[in-house]
mmCIF file with all atom_site columns, C-alpha atoms in Angstrom:
data_model
loop_
_atom_site.group_PDB
_atom_site.id
_atom_site.type_symbol
_atom_site.label_atom_id
_atom_site.label_alt_id
_atom_site.label_comp_id
_atom_site.label_asym_id
_atom_site.label_entity_id
_atom_site.label_seq_id
_atom_site.pdbx_PDB_ins_code
_atom_site.Cartn_x
_atom_site.Cartn_y
_atom_site.Cartn_z
_atom_site.occupancy
_atom_site.B_iso_or_equiv
_atom_site.pdbx_formal_charge
_atom_site.auth_seq_id
_atom_site.auth_comp_id
_atom_site.auth_asym_id
_atom_site.auth_atom_id
_atom_site.pdbx_PDB_model_num
ATOM 1   C CA . MET A 1 1   ? 81.315  102.521 86.037  1.00 75.00 ? 3   MET A CA 1
ATOM 2   C CA . ASP A 1 2   ? 80.128  106.140 85.729  1.00 78.00 ? 4   ASP A CA 1
ATOM 3   C CA . ALA A 1 3   ? 77.232  105.586 88.102  1.00 84.00 ? 5   ALA A CA 1
ATOM 4   C CA . ALA A 1 4   ? 79.170  103.324 90.447  1.00 84.00 ? 6   ALA A CA 1
ATOM 5   C CA . LYS A 1 5   ? 78.097  103.285 94.065  1.00 89.00 ? 7   LYS A CA 1
ATOM 6   C CA . PRO A 1 6   ? 80.885  104.646 96.322  1.00 88.00 ? 8   PRO A CA 1
ATOM 7   C CA . VAL A 1 7   ? 82.737  102.401 98.761  1.00 91.00 ? 9   VAL A CA 1
ATOM 8   C CA . SER A 1 8   ? 84.926  103.548 101.646 1.00 90.00 ? 10  SER A CA 1
ATOM 9   C CA . THR A 1 9   ? 87.631  100.879 101.338 1.00 91.00 ? 11  THR A CA 1
ATOM 10  C CA . PRO A 1 10  ? 89.271  99.220  98.328  1.00 90.00 ? 12  PRO A CA 1
ATOM 11  C CA . LEU A 1 11  ? 88.830  95.762  99.853  1.00 87.00 ? 13  LEU A CA 1
ATOM 12  C CA . SER A 1 12  ? 86.057  94.514  102.089 1.00 85.00 ? 14  SER A CA 1
ATOM 13  C CA . VAL A 1 13  ? 87.146  93.624  105.612 1.00 80.00 ? 15  VAL A CA 1
ATOM 14  C CA . ASN A 1 14  ? 85.373  90.280  105.515 1.00 79.00 ? 16  ASN A CA 1
ATOM 15  C CA . ALA A 1 15  ? 86.281  89.373  101.918 1.00 76.00 ? 17  ALA A CA 1
ATOM 16  C CA . ASN A 1 16  ? 87.011  85.674  101.587 1.00 75.00 ? 18  ASN A CA 1
ATOM 17  C CA . ILE A 1 17  ? 89.429  85.442  98.682  1.00 79.00 ? 19  ILE A CA 1
ATOM 18  C CA . CYS A 1 18  ? 90.524  82.135  97.223  1.00 82.00 ? 20  CYS A CA 1
ATOM 19  C CA . LYS A 1 19  ? 91.896  81.004  93.876  1.00 83.00 ? 21  LYS A CA 1
ATOM 20  C CA . HIS A 1 20  ? 88.745  79.133  92.861  1.00 82.00 ? 22  HIS A CA 1
ATOM 21  C CA . GLY A 1 21  ? 85.344  80.637  92.247  1.00 82.00 ? 23  GLY A CA 1
ATOM 22  C CA . SER A 1 22  ? 81.955  79.643  90.958  1.00 87.00 ? 24  SER A CA 1
ATOM 23  C CA . VAL A 1 23  ? 82.213  80.805  87.321  1.00 93.00 ? 25  VAL A CA 1
ATOM 24  C CA . LYS A 1 24  ? 85.277  81.567  85.203  1.00 94.00 ? 26  LYS A CA 1
ATOM 25  C CA . PHE A 1 25  ? 85.563  85.189  84.099  1.00 94.00 ? 27  PHE A CA 1
ATOM 26  C CA . GLU A 1 26  ? 84.670  85.375  80.397  1.00 93.00 ? 28  GLU A CA 1
ATOM 27  C CA . ASP A 1 27  ? 87.387  87.873  79.359  1.00 94.00 ? 29  ASP A CA 1
ATOM 28  C CA . PRO A 1 28  ? 90.718  87.124  81.090  1.00 94.00 ? 30  PRO A CA 1
ATOM 29  C CA . THR A 1 29  ? 92.487  89.655  78.837  1.00 95.00 ? 31  THR A CA 1
ATOM 30  C CA . LEU A 1 30  ? 90.300  92.457  80.213  1.00 96.00 ? 32  LEU A CA 1
ATOM 31  C CA . TYR A 1 31  ? 91.016  91.274  83.756  1.00 95.00 ? 33  TYR A CA 1
ATOM 32  C CA . ARG A 1 32  ? 94.773  91.287  83.122  1.00 96.00 ? 34  ARG A CA 1
ATOM 33  C CA . SER A 1 33  ? 94.629  94.681  81.439  1.00 96.00 ? 35  SER A CA 1
ATOM 34  C CA . VAL A 1 34  ? 92.784  96.349  84.320  1.00 96.00 ? 36  VAL A CA 1
ATOM 35  C CA . CYS A 1 35  ? 95.009  94.659  86.923  1.00 95.00 ? 37  CYS A CA 1
ATOM 36  C CA . GLY A 1 36  ? 98.092  95.829  85.026  1.00 94.00 ? 38  GLY A CA 1
ATOM 37  C CA . ALA A 1 37  ? 96.823  99.411  85.054  1.00 95.00 ? 39  ALA A CA 1
ATOM 38  C CA . LEU A 1 38  ? 96.112  99.153  88.785  1.00 94.00 ? 40  LEU A CA 1
ATOM 39  C CA . LYS A 1 39  ? 99.678  97.943  89.374  1.00 91.00 ? 41  LYS A CA 1
ATOM 40  C CA . TYR A 1 40  ? 100.995 101.203 87.932  1.00 89.00 ? 42  TYR A CA 1
ATOM 41  C CA . LEU A 1 41  ? 98.439  103.326 89.745  1.00 90.00 ? 43  LEU A CA 1
ATOM 42  C CA . HIS A 1 42  ? 99.268  101.938 93.181  1.00 84.00 ? 44  HIS A CA 1
ATOM 43  C CA . LEU A 1 43  ? 102.667 103.675 93.029  1.00 80.00 ? 45  LEU A CA 1
ATOM 44  C CA . THR A 1 44  ? 100.909 106.962 93.762  1.00 82.00 ? 46  THR A CA 1
ATOM 45  C CA . ARG A 1 45  ? 97.998  105.402 95.630  1.00 86.00 ? 47  ARG A CA 1
ATOM 46  C CA . PRO A 1 46  ? 99.476  103.218 98.406  1.00 83.00 ? 48  PRO A CA 1
ATOM 47  C CA . ASP A 1 47  ? 95.985  102.909 99.903  1.00 86.00 ? 49  ASP A CA 1
ATOM 48  C CA . ILE A 1 48  ? 95.130  100.357 97.191  1.00 89.00 ? 50  ILE A CA 1
ATOM 49  C CA . ALA A 1 49  ? 98.409  98.388  97.288  1.00 87.00 ? 51  ALA A CA 1
ATOM 50  C CA . VAL A 1 50  ? 97.106  95.433  99.323  1.00 86.00 ? 52  VAL A CA 1
ATOM 51  C CA . ALA A 1 51  ? 93.914  95.090  97.300  1.00 89.00 ? 53  ALA A CA 1
ATOM 52  C CA . VAL A 1 52  ? 95.818  95.304  94.003  1.00 91.00 ? 54  VAL A CA 1
ATOM 53  C CA . ASN A 1 53  ? 98.246  92.666  95.223  1.00 88.00 ? 55  ASN A CA 1
ATOM 54  C CA . LYS A 1 54  ? 95.325  90.366  95.989  1.00 88.00 ? 56  LYS A CA 1
ATOM 55  C CA . VAL A 1 55  ? 93.608  90.701  92.604  1.00 91.00 ? 57  VAL A CA 1
ATOM 56  C CA . CYS A 1 56  ? 96.896  90.342  90.713  1.00 91.00 ? 58  CYS A CA 1
ATOM 57  C CA . GLN A 1 57  ? 97.400  86.919  92.277  1.00 89.00 ? 59  GLN A CA 1
ATOM 58  C CA . TYR A 1 58  ? 94.536  85.604  90.124  1.00 91.00 ? 60  TYR A CA 1
ATOM 59  C CA . MET A 1 59  ? 95.522  87.075  86.748  1.00 92.00 ? 61  MET A CA 1
ATOM 60  C CA . TYR A 1 60  ? 96.378  83.635  85.328  1.00 92.00 ? 62  TYR A CA 1
ATOM 61  C CA . ASN A 1 61  ? 92.940  82.158  86.059  1.00 92.00 ? 63  ASN A CA 1
ATOM 62  C CA . PRO A 1 62  ? 90.335  84.787  87.035  1.00 94.00 ? 64  PRO A CA 1
ATOM 63  C CA . PHE A 1 63  ? 86.851  83.968  88.235  1.00 94.00 ? 65  PHE A CA 1
ATOM 64  C CA . VAL A 1 64  ? 83.814  86.270  88.458  1.00 93.00 ? 66  VAL A CA 1
ATOM 65  C CA . GLU A 1 65  ? 84.445  86.728  92.196  1.00 92.00 ? 67  GLU A CA 1
ATOM 66  C CA . HIS A 1 66  ? 87.913  88.100  91.417  1.00 93.00 ? 68  HIS A CA 1
ATOM 67  C CA . TRP A 1 67  ? 86.436  90.530  88.878  1.00 95.00 ? 69  TRP A CA 1
ATOM 68  C CA . ASP A 1 68  ? 84.029  91.733  91.575  1.00 93.00 ? 70  ASP A CA 1
ATOM 69  C CA . LEU A 1 69  ? 87.065  92.595  93.715  1.00 94.00 ? 71  LEU A CA 1
ATOM 70  C CA . VAL A 1 70  ? 88.597  94.553  90.816  1.00 95.00 ? 72  VAL A CA 1
ATOM 71  C CA . LYS A 1 71  ? 85.341  96.447  90.345  1.00 95.00 ? 73  LYS A CA 1
ATOM 72  C CA . ARG A 1 72  ? 85.307  97.315  94.060  1.00 94.00 ? 74  ARG A CA 1
ATOM 73  C CA . ILE A 1 73  ? 88.781  98.846  93.707  1.00 95.00 ? 75  ILE A CA 1
ATOM 74  C CA . LEU A 1 74  ? 87.560  100.853 90.715  1.00 95.00 ? 76  LEU A CA 1
ATOM 75  C CA . ARG A 1 75  ? 84.517  102.041 92.681  1.00 94.00 ? 77  ARG A CA 1
ATOM 76  C CA . TYR A 1 76  ? 86.810  103.129 95.507  1.00 94.00 ? 78  TYR A CA 1
ATOM 77  C CA . LEU A 1 77  ? 89.102  104.969 93.076  1.00 93.00 ? 79  LEU A CA 1
ATOM 78  C CA . LYS A 1 78  ? 86.236  106.750 91.341  1.00 91.00 ? 80  LYS A CA 1
ATOM 79  C CA . HIS A 1 79  ? 85.150  108.311 94.611  1.00 89.00 ? 81  HIS A CA 1
ATOM 80  C CA . THR A 1 80  ? 88.643  109.094 95.966  1.00 90.00 ? 82  THR A CA 1
ATOM 81  C CA . VAL A 1 81  ? 90.224  110.767 92.943  1.00 85.00 ? 83  VAL A CA 1
ATOM 82  C CA . HIS A 1 82  ? 91.520  113.561 95.177  1.00 85.00 ? 84  HIS A CA 1
ATOM 83  C CA . TYR A 1 83  ? 93.764  111.092 97.083  1.00 83.00 ? 85  TYR A CA 1
ATOM 84  C CA . GLY A 1 84  ? 97.325  110.365 96.040  1.00 76.00 ? 86  GLY A CA 1
ATOM 85  C CA . LEU A 1 85  ? 101.008 111.160 96.403  1.00 73.00 ? 87  LEU A CA 1
ATOM 86  C CA . VAL A 1 86  ? 102.821 113.799 94.397  1.00 73.00 ? 88  VAL A CA 1
ATOM 87  C CA . PHE A 1 87  ? 106.346 113.039 93.162  1.00 71.00 ? 89  PHE A CA 1
ATOM 88  C CA . ARG A 1 88  ? 108.641 115.971 92.497  1.00 73.00 ? 90  ARG A CA 1
ATOM 89  C CA . PRO A 1 89  ? 112.197 115.889 91.164  1.00 75.00 ? 91  PRO A CA 1
ATOM 90  C CA . SER A 1 90  ? 114.850 116.475 93.796  1.00 71.00 ? 92  SER A CA 1
ATOM 91  C CA . VAL A 1 91  ? 118.618 116.663 93.712  1.00 74.00 ? 93  VAL A CA 1
ATOM 92  C CA . ASP A 1 92  ? 118.891 116.848 97.492  1.00 70.00 ? 94  ASP A CA 1
ATOM 93  C CA . THR A 1 93  ? 120.384 113.601 98.789  1.00 66.00 ? 95  THR A CA 1
ATOM 94  C CA . THR A 1 94  ? 120.660 114.729 102.403 1.00 66.00 ? 96  THR A CA 1
ATOM 95  C CA . LEU A 1 95  ? 119.612 112.121 104.940 1.00 60.00 ? 97  LEU A CA 1
ATOM 96  C CA . HIS A 1 96  ? 117.050 113.820 107.168 1.00 60.00 ? 98  HIS A CA 1
ATOM 97  C CA . ALA A 1 97  ? 116.276 111.141 109.736 1.00 60.00 ? 99  ALA A CA 1
ATOM 98  C CA . TYR A 1 98  ? 117.521 107.738 110.827 1.00 58.00 ? 100 TYR A CA 1
ATOM 99  C CA . SER A 1 99  ? 115.986 105.425 113.335 1.00 60.00 ? 101 SER A CA 1
ATOM 100 C CA . ASP A 1 100 ? 116.823 102.139 115.008 1.00 60.00 ? 102 ASP A CA 1
ATOM 101 C CA . SER A 1 101 ? 113.146 101.944 115.712 1.00 57.00 ? 103 SER A CA 1
ATOM 102 C CA . ASP A 1 102 ? 112.985 98.857  117.874 1.00 60.00 ? 104 ASP A CA 1
ATOM 103 C CA . TRP A 1 103 ? 116.394 97.892  119.183 1.00 62.00 ? 105 TRP A CA 1
ATOM 104 C CA . ALA A 1 104 ? 116.485 94.060  119.137 1.00 64.00 ? 106 ALA A CA 1
ATOM 105 C CA . GLY A 1 105 ? 112.695 94.124  118.862 1.00 60.00 ? 107 GLY A CA 1
ATOM 106 C CA . SER A 1 106 ? 112.167 90.785  117.122 1.00 58.00 ? 108 SER A CA 1
ATOM 107 C CA . LEU A 1 107 ? 111.297 88.138  119.677 1.00 58.00 ? 109 LEU A CA 1
ATOM 108 C CA . ASP A 1 108 ? 112.404 85.387  117.303 1.00 62.00 ? 110 ASP A CA 1
ATOM 109 C CA . ASP A 1 109 ? 115.960 86.456  116.452 1.00 69.00 ? 111 ASP A CA 1
ATOM 110 C CA . ARG A 1 110 ? 116.564 89.674  118.450 1.00 65.00 ? 112 ARG A CA 1
ATOM 111 C CA . ARG A 1 111 ? 117.197 91.727  115.288 1.00 67.00 ? 113 ARG A CA 1
ATOM 112 C CA . SER A 1 112 ? 116.324 95.401  115.033 1.00 66.00 ? 114 SER A CA 1
ATOM 113 C CA . THR A 1 113 ? 114.173 97.144  112.457 1.00 61.00 ? 115 THR A CA 1
ATOM 114 C CA . SER A 1 114 ? 115.833 100.259 111.074 1.00 61.00 ? 116 SER A CA 1
ATOM 115 C CA . GLY A 1 115 ? 114.507 103.026 108.897 1.00 60.00 ? 117 GLY A CA 1
ATOM 116 C CA . TYR A 1 116 ? 115.444 106.286 107.236 1.00 57.00 ? 118 TYR A CA 1
ATOM 117 C CA . PHE A 1 117 ? 113.656 109.147 105.539 1.00 57.00 ? 119 PHE A CA 1
ATOM 118 C CA . GLY A 1 118 ? 115.063 111.421 102.871 1.00 58.00 ? 120 GLY A CA 1
ATOM 119 C CA . ASN A 1 119 ? 113.706 114.542 101.231 1.00 58.00 ? 121 ASN A CA 1
ATOM 120 C CA . ASN A 1 120 ? 111.623 112.793 98.571  1.00 57.00 ? 122 ASN A CA 1
ATOM 121 C CA . LEU A 1 121 ? 108.721 110.364 98.836  1.00 55.00 ? 123 LEU A CA 1
ATOM 122 C CA . ILE A 1 122 ? 110.697 107.504 97.359  1.00 53.00 ? 124 ILE A CA 1
ATOM 123 C CA . SER A 1 123 ? 113.600 107.857 99.796  1.00 52.00 ? 125 SER A CA 1
ATOM 124 C CA . TRP A 1 124 ? 112.494 105.755 102.703 1.00 52.00 ? 126 TRP A CA 1
ATOM 125 C CA . SER A 1 125 ? 113.223 102.298 103.956 1.00 51.00 ? 127 SER A CA 1
ATOM 126 C CA . ALA A 1 126 ? 112.293 100.009 106.783 1.00 53.00 ? 128 ALA A CA 1
ATOM 127 C CA . CYS A 1 127 ? 113.974 96.633  107.037 1.00 57.00 ? 129 CYS A CA 1
ATOM 128 C CA . LYS A 1 128 ? 115.095 94.073  109.500 1.00 57.00 ? 130 LYS A CA 1
ATOM 129 C CA . GLN A 1 129 ? 118.813 94.296  110.136 1.00 61.00 ? 131 GLN A CA 1
ATOM 130 C CA . LYS A 1 130 ? 121.093 91.478  109.024 1.00 67.00 ? 132 LYS A CA 1
ATOM 131 C CA . ASN A 1 131 ? 123.098 89.302  111.392 1.00 64.00 ? 133 ASN A CA 1
ATOM 132 C CA . GLY A 1 132 ? 126.148 90.992  112.792 1.00 53.00 ? 134 GLY A CA 1
ATOM 133 C CA . LEU A 1 133 ? 124.739 94.533  112.858 1.00 48.00 ? 135 LEU A CA 1
#
């Protein structure tokens, strides 16, 4: 993929992805290996998380169309090597921000979505509150 043509997104906007394709991929072990590597990479590259999730759904039975999606992710990565998150060790456990971001914002059950941010990249959360909160 040294001479791969650059793409601006890891997944095409109009990509129709389904579990069946026209031709089975000839080397499922290669497909699984590359998808496994992408699963680790997406920890520092959240911009590929959705696309990696999609291609990993077909690891048990990949088709050529699924491999084309994997290659598109690789083309995107080759031309965006300067992107990514940097993780640094931190002993600071101070809570820096808390938010009840949409008080009773769910129209279905009137629950709120809360979030917090700490000092490190991994210290964040956003979740729907449980009943009784």
